[in-house]
PDB file of C-alpha atoms in Angstrom:
ATOM      1  CA  MET G   1       7.123  -9.189  -9.112  1.00  0.00           C
ATOM      2  CA  LYS G   2      10.175  -9.093  -6.870  1.00  0.00           C
ATOM      3  CA  ALA G   3      11.738 -12.463  -6.079  1.00  0.00           C
ATOM      4  CA  LEU G   4      14.955 -14.080  -4.957  1.00  0.00           C
ATOM      5  CA  VAL G   5      16.436 -15.531  -8.143  1.00  0.00           C
ATOM      6  CA  GLN G   6      19.069 -18.226  -8.437  1.00  0.00           C
ATOM      7  CA  ARG G   7      21.188 -17.293 -11.449  1.00  0.00           C
ATOM      8  CA  ALA G   8      23.615 -20.245 -11.282  1.00  0.00           C
ATOM      9  CA  TYR G   9      24.806 -23.069  -9.059  1.00  0.00           C
ATOM     10  CA  GLY G  10      27.362 -21.993  -6.478  1.00  0.00           C
ATOM     11  CA  PRO G  11      27.808 -20.134  -3.166  1.00  0.00           C
ATOM     12  CA  VAL G  12      24.701 -18.235  -2.085  1.00  0.00           C
ATOM     13  CA  GLU G  13      26.653 -14.993  -1.804  1.00  0.00           C
ATOM     14  CA  SER G  14      27.339 -14.960  -5.563  1.00  0.00           C
ATOM     15  CA  SER G  15      24.602 -17.164  -7.014  1.00  0.00           C
ATOM     16  CA  VAL G  16      21.353 -15.463  -5.934  1.00  0.00           C
ATOM     17  CA  HIS G  17      20.002 -11.927  -6.231  1.00  0.00           C
ATOM     18  CA  VAL G  18      16.702 -10.101  -5.845  1.00  0.00           C
ATOM     19  CA  GLY G  19      15.245  -9.435  -9.290  1.00  0.00           C
ATOM     20  CA  GLU G  20      12.047  -9.121 -11.276  1.00  0.00           C
ATOM     21  CA  LEU G  21      10.121 -12.160 -12.493  1.00  0.00           C
ATOM     22  CA  PRO G  22       6.716 -12.460 -14.187  1.00  0.00           C
ATOM     23  CA  VAL G  23       3.805 -13.034 -11.811  1.00  0.00           C
ATOM     24  CA  PRO G  24       3.065 -16.769 -12.135  1.00  0.00           C
ATOM     25  CA  ALA G  25      -0.376 -18.054 -13.118  1.00  0.00           C
ATOM     26  CA  PRO G  26      -1.985 -20.936 -11.196  1.00  0.00           C
ATOM     27  CA  GLY G  27      -2.722 -24.166 -13.021  1.00  0.00           C
ATOM     28  CA  SER G  28      -5.621 -26.455 -12.270  1.00  0.00           C
ATOM     29  CA  GLY G  29      -5.321 -27.528  -8.646  1.00  0.00           C
ATOM     30  CA  ASP G  30      -2.927 -24.690  -7.805  1.00  0.00           C
ATOM     31  CA  VAL G  31      -3.216 -21.548  -5.711  1.00  0.00           C
ATOM     32  CA  ARG G  32      -1.442 -18.251  -6.271  1.00  0.00           C
ATOM     33  CA  VAL G  33      -0.379 -16.938  -2.865  1.00  0.00           C
ATOM     34  CA  ARG G  34       0.607 -13.381  -2.060  1.00  0.00           C
ATOM     35  CA  VAL G  35       3.573 -14.297   0.102  1.00  0.00           C
ATOM     36  CA  ARG G  36       4.120 -12.306   3.314  1.00  0.00           C
ATOM     37  CA  PHE G  37       6.795 -14.485   4.891  1.00  0.00           C
ATOM     38  CA  ALA G  38       8.991 -17.308   3.602  1.00  0.00           C
ATOM     39  CA  GLY G  39      10.697 -19.786   5.920  1.00  0.00           C
ATOM     40  CA  ILE G  40      14.336 -20.714   5.356  1.00  0.00           C
ATOM     41  CA  ASN G  41      15.437 -24.356   5.408  1.00  0.00           C
ATOM     42  CA  PRO G  42      18.855 -25.957   4.787  1.00  0.00           C
ATOM     43  CA  LEU G  43      17.483 -27.478   1.577  1.00  0.00           C
ATOM     44  CA  ASP G  44      17.211 -23.963   0.119  1.00  0.00           C
ATOM     45  CA  TRP G  45      20.949 -23.236   0.131  1.00  0.00           C
ATOM     46  CA  LYS G  46      21.821 -26.842  -0.673  1.00  0.00           C
ATOM     47  CA  LEU G  47      19.901 -26.591  -3.947  1.00  0.00           C
ATOM     48  CA  VAL G  48      21.602 -23.277  -4.738  1.00  0.00           C
ATOM     49  CA  GLU G  49      24.975 -24.962  -4.236  1.00  0.00           C
ATOM     50  CA  GLY G  50      23.983 -27.749  -6.620  1.00  0.00           C
ATOM     51  CA  HIS G  51      23.173 -30.579  -4.240  1.00  0.00           C
ATOM     52  CA  TYR G  52      20.525 -33.080  -5.406  1.00  0.00           C
ATOM     53  CA  LYS G  53      20.654 -31.884  -9.034  1.00  0.00           C
ATOM     54  CA  TRP G  54      19.417 -35.264 -10.204  1.00  0.00           C
ATOM     55  CA  MET G  55      16.313 -35.008  -7.979  1.00  0.00           C
ATOM     56  CA  SER G  56      15.536 -31.294  -7.912  1.00  0.00           C
ATOM     57  CA  LYS G  57      13.355 -29.234 -10.244  1.00  0.00           C
ATOM     58  CA  ALA G  58      15.579 -26.193  -9.544  1.00  0.00           C
ATOM     59  CA  ARG G  59      17.124 -25.230 -12.876  1.00  0.00           C
ATOM     60  CA  PRO G  60      18.801 -21.808 -12.856  1.00  0.00           C
ATOM     61  CA  PRO G  61      17.587 -19.230 -13.493  1.00  0.00           C
ATOM     62  CA  CYS G  62      14.813 -20.094 -11.039  1.00  0.00           C
ATOM     63  CA  GLY G  63      13.251 -19.146  -7.733  1.00  0.00           C
ATOM     64  CA  VAL G  64      14.352 -20.170  -4.247  1.00  0.00           C
ATOM     65  CA  GLY G  65      12.528 -21.532  -1.201  1.00  0.00           C
ATOM     66  CA  PHE G  66       9.631 -23.816  -0.288  1.00  0.00           C
ATOM     67  CA  ASP G  67       7.979 -22.704   3.001  1.00  0.00           C
ATOM     68  CA  LEU G  68       5.605 -19.730   2.948  1.00  0.00           C
ATOM     69  CA  ALA G  69       2.612 -17.966   4.458  1.00  0.00           C
ATOM     70  CA  GLY G  70       0.379 -15.244   3.057  1.00  0.00           C
ATOM     71  CA  GLU G  71      -3.030 -14.747   1.463  1.00  0.00           C
ATOM     72  CA  VAL G  72      -4.821 -16.483  -1.390  1.00  0.00           C
ATOM     73  CA  ARG G  73      -4.971 -14.287  -4.493  1.00  0.00           C
ATOM     74  CA  ASP G  74      -6.192 -16.684  -7.205  1.00  0.00           C
ATOM     75  CA  VAL G  75      -7.089 -20.343  -7.491  1.00  0.00           C
ATOM     76  CA  GLY G  76      -7.025 -22.826 -10.343  1.00  0.00           C
ATOM     77  CA  GLY G  77     -10.123 -24.592 -11.563  1.00  0.00           C
ATOM     78  CA  ALA G  78      -9.716 -27.639  -9.315  1.00  0.00           C
ATOM     79  CA  ALA G  79      -8.086 -25.972  -6.336  1.00  0.00           C
ATOM     80  CA  GLY G  80     -10.833 -26.693  -3.808  1.00  0.00           C
ATOM     81  CA  SER G  81     -12.521 -24.353  -1.365  1.00  0.00           C
ATOM     82  CA  LEU G  82      -9.829 -21.823  -0.473  1.00  0.00           C
ATOM     83  CA  ALA G  83     -11.300 -18.348  -0.834  1.00  0.00           C
ATOM     84  CA  ARG G  84      -9.551 -15.260  -2.122  1.00  0.00           C
ATOM     85  CA  GLY G  85      -8.010 -13.400   0.816  1.00  0.00           C
ATOM     86  CA  ALA G  86      -7.802 -16.453   3.099  1.00  0.00           C
ATOM     87  CA  ARG G  87      -4.701 -16.602   5.299  1.00  0.00           C
ATOM     88  CA  VAL G  88      -2.770 -19.729   4.351  1.00  0.00           C
ATOM     89  CA  ALA G  89       0.551 -21.456   4.925  1.00  0.00           C
ATOM     90  CA  GLY G  90       2.196 -24.424   3.336  1.00  0.00           C
ATOM     91  CA  LEU G  91       5.018 -25.597   1.176  1.00  0.00           C
ATOM     92  CA  ILE G  92       5.934 -26.061  -2.424  1.00  0.00           C
ATOM     93  CA  PRO G  93       6.668 -29.811  -2.606  1.00  0.00           C
ATOM     94  CA  ALA G  94      10.421 -30.189  -2.962  1.00  0.00           C
ATOM     95  CA  PHE G  95      11.593 -32.395  -5.844  1.00  0.00           C
ATOM     96  CA  LYS G  96       8.125 -32.263  -7.452  1.00  0.00           C
ATOM     97  CA  ASN G  97       7.802 -28.549  -8.209  1.00  0.00           C
ATOM     98  CA  PRO G  98      10.383 -25.814  -8.820  1.00  0.00           C
ATOM     99  CA  PRO G  99      11.201 -23.697  -5.742  1.00  0.00           C
ATOM    100  CA  GLY G 100       9.963 -20.137  -5.512  1.00  0.00           C
ATOM    101  CA  ALA G 101       8.591 -19.264  -2.061  1.00  0.00           C
ATOM    102  CA  ILE G 102      10.912 -16.281  -1.537  1.00  0.00           C
ATOM    103  CA  ALA G 103       8.913 -14.009  -3.825  1.00  0.00           C
ATOM    104  CA  GLN G 104       5.945 -11.670  -3.738  1.00  0.00           C
ATOM    105  CA  TYR G 105       3.802 -14.355  -5.395  1.00  0.00           C
ATOM    106  CA  ALA G 106       4.169 -18.134  -5.433  1.00  0.00           C
ATOM    107  CA  ILE G 107       2.261 -21.035  -6.939  1.00  0.00           C
ATOM    108  CA  VAL G 108       1.448 -23.817  -4.490  1.00  0.00           C
ATOM    109  CA  PRO G 109      -0.645 -26.968  -5.043  1.00  0.00           C
ATOM    110  CA  ALA G 110      -3.843 -26.536  -3.021  1.00  0.00           C
ATOM    111  CA  ALA G 111      -3.220 -29.943  -1.391  1.00  0.00           C
ATOM    112  CA  PHE G 112      -0.147 -28.501   0.347  1.00  0.00           C
ATOM    113  CA  LEU G 113      -1.812 -25.415   1.835  1.00  0.00           C
ATOM    114  CA  VAL G 114      -3.737 -25.057   5.097  1.00  0.00           C
ATOM    115  CA  LYS G 115      -5.657 -22.166   6.609  1.00  0.00           C
ATOM    116  CA  VAL G 116      -3.843 -20.149   9.256  1.00  0.00           C
ATOM    117  CA  PRO G 117      -5.936 -19.410  12.381  1.00  0.00           C
ATOM    118  CA  ASP G 118      -6.291 -15.732  13.256  1.00  0.00           C
ATOM    119  CA  ALA G 119      -4.320 -16.302  16.464  1.00  0.00           C
ATOM    120  CA  VAL G 120      -1.217 -17.432  14.567  1.00  0.00           C
ATOM    121  CA  PRO G 121       1.170 -14.736  13.228  1.00  0.00           C
ATOM    122  CA  LEU G 122       2.140 -15.286   9.616  1.00  0.00           C
ATOM    123  CA  ASP G 123       5.863 -15.349  10.383  1.00  0.00           C
ATOM    124  CA  GLN G 124       5.294 -18.284  12.748  1.00  0.00           C
ATOM    125  CA  ALA G 125       3.119 -19.999  10.149  1.00  0.00           C
ATOM    126  CA  ALA G 126       5.751 -19.597   7.414  1.00  0.00           C
ATOM    127  CA  ALA G 127       8.491 -21.043   9.598  1.00  0.00           C
ATOM    128  CA  LEU G 128       6.468 -24.135  10.512  1.00  0.00           C
ATOM    129  CA  PRO G 129       5.878 -26.442   7.493  1.00  0.00           C
ATOM    130  CA  VAL G 130       9.108 -28.333   6.771  1.00  0.00           C
ATOM    131  CA  ALA G 131      10.542 -28.169  10.301  1.00  0.00           C
ATOM    132  CA  GLY G 132       7.242 -28.901  12.034  1.00  0.00           C
ATOM    133  CA  LEU G 133       6.292 -31.782   9.762  1.00  0.00           C
ATOM    134  CA  SER G 134       9.787 -33.232  10.178  1.00  0.00           C
ATOM    135  CA  ALA G 135       9.584 -33.046  13.961  1.00  0.00           C
ATOM    136  CA  LEU G 136       6.091 -34.563  14.115  1.00  0.00           C
ATOM    137  CA  GLN G 137       6.894 -37.413  11.752  1.00  0.00           C
ATOM    138  CA  MET G 138      10.157 -38.190  13.559  1.00  0.00           C
ATOM    139  CA  CYS G 139       8.215 -38.517  16.795  1.00  0.00           C
ATOM    140  CA  ARG G 140       5.867 -40.976  15.096  1.00  0.00           C
ATOM    141  CA  LEU G 141       8.702 -43.031  13.627  1.00  0.00           C
ATOM    142  CA  ALA G 142      10.236 -43.291  17.097  1.00  0.00           C
ATOM    143  CA  GLY G 143       6.952 -44.398  18.669  1.00  0.00           C
ATOM    144  CA  ILE G 144       6.975 -41.552  21.191  1.00  0.00           C
ATOM    145  CA  GLU G 145       4.142 -41.623  23.701  1.00  0.00           C
ATOM    146  CA  ARG G 146       3.423 -40.846  27.328  1.00  0.00           C
ATOM    147  CA  GLY G 147       6.109 -42.041  29.739  1.00  0.00           C
ATOM    148  CA  ARG G 148       8.802 -42.638  27.120  1.00  0.00           C
ATOM    149  CA  ARG G 149      12.290 -41.277  27.793  1.00  0.00           C
ATOM    150  CA  VAL G 150      13.383 -39.295  24.739  1.00  0.00           C
ATOM    151  CA  LEU G 151      16.603 -37.546  23.753  1.00  0.00           C
ATOM    152  CA  VAL G 152      16.368 -34.766  21.175  1.00  0.00           C
ATOM    153  CA  HIS G 153      19.897 -34.136  19.905  1.00  0.00           C
ATOM    154  CA  GLY G 154      20.456 -30.837  18.106  1.00  0.00           C
ATOM    155  CA  ALA G 155      17.493 -29.472  20.037  1.00  0.00           C
ATOM    156  CA  SER G 156      18.110 -25.788  19.310  1.00  0.00           C
ATOM    157  CA  GLY G 157      17.736 -26.096  15.537  1.00  0.00           C
ATOM    158  CA  GLY G 158      14.627 -25.657  13.428  1.00  0.00           C
ATOM    159  CA  VAL G 159      13.483 -29.275  13.640  1.00  0.00           C
ATOM    160  CA  GLY G 160      14.960 -29.961  17.070  1.00  0.00           C
ATOM    161  CA  HIS G 161      13.267 -27.186  19.045  1.00  0.00           C
ATOM    162  CA  LEU G 162       9.889 -28.228  17.651  1.00  0.00           C
ATOM    163  CA  ALA G 163      10.589 -31.916  18.320  1.00  0.00           C
ATOM    164  CA  VAL G 164      11.237 -31.119  22.000  1.00  0.00           C
ATOM    165  CA  GLN G 165       7.851 -29.421  22.291  1.00  0.00           C
ATOM    166  CA  ILE G 166       5.927 -32.073  20.349  1.00  0.00           C
ATOM    167  CA  ALA G 167       7.480 -34.946  22.321  1.00  0.00           C
ATOM    168  CA  ARG G 168       6.780 -33.115  25.582  1.00  0.00           C
ATOM    169  CA  ASN G 169       3.161 -32.531  24.513  1.00  0.00           C
ATOM    170  CA  LEU G 170       2.862 -36.275  23.866  1.00  0.00           C
ATOM    171  CA  GLY G 171       3.757 -36.904  27.502  1.00  0.00           C
ATOM    172  CA  ALA G 172       7.353 -38.000  27.029  1.00  0.00           C
ATOM    173  CA  GLU G 173      10.196 -37.217  29.439  1.00  0.00           C
ATOM    174  CA  VAL G 174      12.448 -35.189  27.163  1.00  0.00           C
ATOM    175  CA  THR G 175      16.172 -34.510  27.378  1.00  0.00           C
ATOM    176  CA  ALA G 176      17.443 -31.763  25.058  1.00  0.00           C
ATOM    177  CA  SER G 177      21.080 -31.631  23.963  1.00  0.00           C
ATOM    178  CA  GLY G 178      22.876 -28.764  22.268  1.00  0.00           C
ATOM    179  CA  SER G 179      25.907 -26.531  22.344  1.00  0.00           C
ATOM    180  CA  ALA G 180      26.888 -24.418  25.321  1.00  0.00           C
ATOM    181  CA  SER G 181      25.686 -21.292  23.513  1.00  0.00           C
ATOM    182  CA  SER G 182      22.214 -22.766  22.949  1.00  0.00           C
ATOM    183  CA  GLN G 183      21.428 -23.565  26.589  1.00  0.00           C
ATOM    184  CA  THR G 184      19.163 -20.525  27.092  1.00  0.00           C
ATOM    185  CA  LEU G 185      16.886 -21.573  24.236  1.00  0.00           C
ATOM    186  CA  LEU G 186      16.920 -25.195  25.399  1.00  0.00           C
ATOM    187  CA  ARG G 187      15.737 -24.193  28.872  1.00  0.00           C
ATOM    188  CA  TRP G 188      12.990 -22.043  27.281  1.00  0.00           C
ATOM    189  CA  LEU G 189      11.678 -25.243  25.664  1.00  0.00           C
ATOM    190  CA  ARG G 190      11.107 -26.713  29.150  1.00  0.00           C
ATOM    191  CA  PRO G 191      12.509 -30.236  28.707  1.00  0.00           C
ATOM    192  CA  ALA G 192      13.026 -32.419  31.762  1.00  0.00           C
ATOM    193  CA  LEU G 193      16.817 -32.144  31.326  1.00  0.00           C
ATOM    194  CA  VAL G 194      19.183 -29.916  29.333  1.00  0.00           C
ATOM    195  CA  VAL G 195      22.565 -31.357  28.287  1.00  0.00           C
ATOM    196  CA  ASP G 196      25.682 -29.714  26.859  1.00  0.00           C
ATOM    197  CA  ARG G 197      26.645 -31.848  23.868  1.00  0.00           C
ATOM    198  CA  ALA G 198      30.305 -31.524  24.890  1.00  0.00           C
ATOM    199  CA  ALA G 199      29.634 -33.482  28.095  1.00  0.00           C
ATOM    200  CA  PRO G 200      30.550 -37.202  28.244  1.00  0.00           C
ATOM    201  CA  LEU G 201      27.731 -39.434  26.991  1.00  0.00           C
ATOM    202  CA  ALA G 202      27.542 -41.022  30.443  1.00  0.00           C
ATOM    203  CA  ASN G 203      26.212 -37.682  31.717  1.00  0.00           C
ATOM    204  CA  TRP G 204      23.407 -37.371  29.155  1.00  0.00           C
ATOM    205  CA  GLY G 205      20.883 -39.304  31.224  1.00  0.00           C
ATOM    206  CA  GLY G 206      20.476 -42.445  29.110  1.00  0.00           C
ATOM    207  CA  PRO G 207      19.500 -45.046  28.289  1.00  0.00           C
ATOM    208  CA  PHE G 208      16.623 -43.618  26.249  1.00  0.00           C
ATOM    209  CA  ASP G 209      13.590 -45.207  24.649  1.00  0.00           C
ATOM    210  CA  ALA G 210      14.084 -42.961  21.626  1.00  0.00           C
ATOM    211  CA  VAL G 211      16.791 -40.716  20.207  1.00  0.00           C
ATOM    212  CA  LEU G 212      15.811 -38.047  17.679  1.00  0.00           C
ATOM    213  CA  ASP G 213      19.049 -36.987  16.008  1.00  0.00           C
ATOM    214  CA  CYS G 214      18.003 -33.637  14.570  1.00  0.00           C
ATOM    215  CA  ALA G 215      21.608 -32.781  13.753  1.00  0.00           C
ATOM    216  CA  THR G 216      22.335 -36.157  12.107  1.00  0.00           C
ATOM    217  CA  SER G 217      25.677 -36.056  13.879  1.00  0.00           C
ATOM    218  CA  LEU G 218      25.658 -39.007  16.295  1.00  0.00           C
ATOM    219  CA  THR G 219      27.782 -41.967  15.275  1.00  0.00           C
ATOM    220  CA  SER G 220      26.391 -45.499  15.382  1.00  0.00           C
ATOM    221  CA  GLN G 221      28.469 -46.172  18.477  1.00  0.00           C
ATOM    222  CA  GLN G 222      27.129 -43.081  20.225  1.00  0.00           C
ATOM    223  CA  ALA G 223      23.540 -43.958  19.359  1.00  0.00           C
ATOM    224  CA  LYS G 224      24.057 -47.474  20.694  1.00  0.00           C
ATOM    225  CA  ALA G 225      25.457 -46.104  23.963  1.00  0.00           C
ATOM    226  CA  LEU G 226      22.488 -43.770  24.419  1.00  0.00           C
ATOM    227  CA  LEU G 227      19.682 -46.187  23.537  1.00  0.00           C
ATOM    228  CA  GLY G 228      18.037 -48.856  25.619  1.00  0.00           C
ATOM    229  CA  ALA G 229      17.857 -52.392  24.243  1.00  0.00           C
ATOM    230  CA  HIS G 230      14.533 -51.715  22.504  1.00  0.00           C
ATOM    231  CA  GLY G 231      15.135 -48.032  21.797  1.00  0.00           C
ATOM    232  CA  HIS G 232      14.492 -46.366  18.452  1.00  0.00           C
ATOM    233  CA  TYR G 233      16.836 -43.954  16.665  1.00  0.00           C
ATOM    234  CA  VAL G 234      15.587 -41.514  14.012  1.00  0.00           C
ATOM    235  CA  SER G 235      17.724 -39.002  12.082  1.00  0.00           C
ATOM    236  CA  THR G 236      16.612 -36.050   9.988  1.00  0.00           C
ATOM    237  CA  THR G 237      18.554 -37.114   6.895  1.00  0.00           C
ATOM    238  CA  PRO G 238      19.767 -40.496   5.612  1.00  0.00           C
ATOM    239  CA  ARG G 239      23.435 -41.398   5.639  1.00  0.00           C
ATOM    240  CA  PHE G 240      24.886 -43.904   3.222  1.00  0.00           C
ATOM    241  CA  PRO G 241      25.818 -46.706   3.457  1.00  0.00           C
ATOM    242  CA  GLN G 242      24.436 -46.771   7.025  1.00  0.00           C
ATOM    243  CA  LEU G 243      20.856 -46.491   5.740  1.00  0.00           C
ATOM    244  CA  ILE G 244      21.268 -49.737   3.799  1.00  0.00           C
ATOM    245  CA  PHE G 245      22.725 -51.575   6.798  1.00  0.00           C
ATOM    246  CA  ASP G 246      19.979 -50.296   9.096  1.00  0.00           C
ATOM    247  CA  THR G 247      17.211 -51.343   6.688  1.00  0.00           C
ATOM    248  CA  VAL G 248      18.493 -54.920   6.827  1.00  0.00           C
ATOM    249  CA  LEU G 249      19.284 -54.998  10.550  1.00  0.00           C
ATOM    250  CA  ASN G 250      15.875 -53.550  11.440  1.00  0.00           C
ATOM    251  CA  LEU G 251      14.359 -56.836  10.301  1.00  0.00           C
ATOM    252  CA  VAL G 252      15.958 -58.687  13.205  1.00  0.00           C
ATOM    253  CA  ARG G 253      16.732 -56.200  16.002  1.00  0.00           C
ATOM    254  CA  PRO G 254      14.110 -55.017  18.492  1.00  0.00           C
ATOM    255  CA  GLY G 255      15.207 -51.373  18.414  1.00  0.00           C
ATOM    256  CA  LYS G 256      14.906 -49.719  14.999  1.00  0.00           C
ATOM    257  CA  ARG G 257      17.147 -47.117  13.372  1.00  0.00           C
ATOM    258  CA  ARG G 258      15.535 -45.024  10.677  1.00  0.00           C
ATOM    259  CA  ALA G 259      15.987 -41.821   8.703  1.00  0.00           C
ATOM    260  CA  LEU G 260      13.124 -39.428   8.071  1.00  0.00           C
ATOM    261  CA  MET G 261      11.586 -39.348   4.607  1.00  0.00           C
ATOM    262  CA  LEU G 262       9.400 -36.274   4.902  1.00  0.00           C
ATOM    263  CA  LYS G 263       5.793 -36.558   3.718  1.00  0.00           C
ATOM    264  CA  PRO G 264       4.044 -33.192   3.176  1.00  0.00           C
ATOM    265  CA  VAL G 265       0.683 -34.222   4.663  1.00  0.00           C
ATOM    266  CA  ALA G 266      -1.823 -31.371   4.989  1.00  0.00           C
ATOM    267  CA  ALA G 267      -3.604 -33.042   7.924  1.00  0.00           C
ATOM    268  CA  ASP G 268      -0.326 -33.068   9.861  1.00  0.00           C
ATOM    269  CA  LEU G 269       0.250 -29.389   9.121  1.00  0.00           C
ATOM    270  CA  GLU G 270      -3.303 -28.577  10.243  1.00  0.00           C
ATOM    271  CA  GLN G 271      -2.614 -30.396  13.514  1.00  0.00           C
ATOM    272  CA  LEU G 272       0.552 -28.373  14.071  1.00  0.00           C
ATOM    273  CA  MET G 273      -1.204 -25.119  13.184  1.00  0.00           C
ATOM    274  CA  ALA G 274      -3.902 -25.905  15.756  1.00  0.00           C
ATOM    275  CA  GLN G 275      -1.214 -26.427  18.399  1.00  0.00           C
ATOM    276  CA  LEU G 276       0.288 -23.054  17.489  1.00  0.00           C
ATOM    277  CA  ALA G 277      -3.115 -21.385  17.816  1.00  0.00           C
ATOM    278  CA  ALA G 278      -3.707 -23.024  21.201  1.00  0.00           C
ATOM    279  CA  GLY G 279      -0.316 -21.949  22.534  1.00  0.00           C
ATOM    280  CA  HIS G 280       0.949 -25.532  22.914  1.00  0.00           C
ATOM    281  CA  LEU G 281       3.668 -25.018  20.296  1.00  0.00           C
ATOM    282  CA  ARG G 282       5.773 -22.023  19.369  1.00  0.00           C
ATOM    283  CA  VAL G 283       8.338 -21.435  16.660  1.00  0.00           C
ATOM    284  CA  ALA G 284      11.453 -19.655  17.870  1.00  0.00           C
ATOM    285  CA  ILE G 285      12.397 -17.165  15.156  1.00  0.00           C
ATOM    286  CA  GLU G 286      15.971 -15.993  15.556  1.00  0.00           C
ATOM    287  CA  ARG G 287      15.825 -13.358  12.854  1.00  0.00           C
ATOM    288  CA  SER G 288      13.586 -11.933  10.131  1.00  0.00           C
ATOM    289  CA  PHE G 289      15.253 -10.526   7.002  1.00  0.00           C
ATOM    290  CA  PRO G 290      13.692  -8.235   4.407  1.00  0.00           C
ATOM    291  CA  LEU G 291      13.510  -9.591   0.875  1.00  0.00           C
ATOM    292  CA  ALA G 292      16.417  -7.361  -0.158  1.00  0.00           C
ATOM    293  CA  ASP G 293      18.643  -9.275   2.294  1.00  0.00           C
ATOM    294  CA  ALA G 294      17.300 -12.769   1.563  1.00  0.00           C
ATOM    295  CA  ALA G 295      20.746 -13.972   0.465  1.00  0.00           C
ATOM    296  CA  GLN G 296      21.983 -13.157   3.975  1.00  0.00           C
ATOM    297  CA  ALA G 297      19.236 -15.368   5.403  1.00  0.00           C
ATOM    298  CA  LEU G 298      20.486 -18.273   3.299  1.00  0.00           C
ATOM    299  CA  ALA G 299      24.069 -17.595   4.337  1.00  0.00           C
ATOM    300  CA  LEU G 300      23.102 -17.567   8.016  1.00  0.00           C
ATOM    301  CA  SER G 301      21.409 -20.932   7.632  1.00  0.00           C
ATOM    302  CA  ARG G 302      24.437 -22.204   5.709  1.00  0.00           C
ATOM    303  CA  ALA G 303      26.719 -21.230   8.615  1.00  0.00           C
ATOM    304  CA  GLY G 304      24.856 -23.749  10.777  1.00  0.00           C
ATOM    305  CA  HIS G 305      24.370 -21.749  13.951  1.00  0.00           C
ATOM    306  CA  VAL G 306      20.701 -20.722  13.720  1.00  0.00           C
ATOM    307  CA  ARG G 307      18.714 -21.036  16.937  1.00  0.00           C
ATOM    308  CA  GLY G 308      15.219 -22.012  15.852  1.00  0.00           C
ATOM    309  CA  LYS G 309      14.217 -20.589  12.487  1.00  0.00           C
ATOM    310  CA  VAL G 310      14.963 -17.729  10.093  1.00  0.00           C
ATOM    311  CA  VAL G 311      12.311 -16.094   7.908  1.00  0.00           C
ATOM    312  CA  VAL G 312      12.172 -13.563   5.091  1.00  0.00           C
ATOM    313  CA  ALA G 313       9.539 -10.803   5.246  1.00  0.00           C
ATOM    314  CA  ILE G 314       8.152  -9.859   1.836  1.00  0.00           C
ATOM    315  CA  ASP G 315       6.419  -6.515   1.242  1.00  0.00           C
TER     316      ASP G 315
END
């Protein structure tokens, strides 16, 4: 089969190539998926560059990628009720299984796959898992509900643009912040207020009941200035040593500051897929690359200027 192969640790431009790999066989509890689209996430290029070596199962030569959508081809003996030919989407669990979504075939534990409704295009489904689950679980950590005033910072990115929609669907009054070049996408998301991140914090519309820092770029002082006395701050990735300080201080302060620890829960992904099917949620896909140009997709994500999501189409 054709697949994106990581030959060594290093820059994506020189460390990955499209090559031939054996078609993998599903184990008990696994599903072999004929991949039609793979979603790109920052974790993909970070693993190629050698980040998280001590946690990752990526050992070159190996595959690349975690998010995917396609059809069931084969199932293992204990893989449940997914039928051959069913349209599915899901993720290979990072740090538990080796990556390999950017390939014609991928092995995914059945517990991390959900059926894709007919109304949902497979490119949208492939782009959803990691970003959508992150956005949904950040909203939960921040206690977002009807009437809450919420700031989504980095709102044009993969997680951010979904967080705006999910928070809005929960009934929150959402402010979306981003760069000057992202304002068109931010307005398309229909938040209550759009803010240029270059503007003074006093003009951002705070104080907020919750701040979702989807860029993990706000300083502690900036977060404090934006939050109300009981407001919650949630970031997409932990920062050390701040995470340690926050864990202790959260025991005594009314407003909590947390970092997301993503949990790949199938029920959450089913909920998001239902919102996609109903038209209440939409993934903005900036660009779709063919498998032959998958390294370019990683490089675009690495550059840090993607609006929404990038996917790889796999024939």
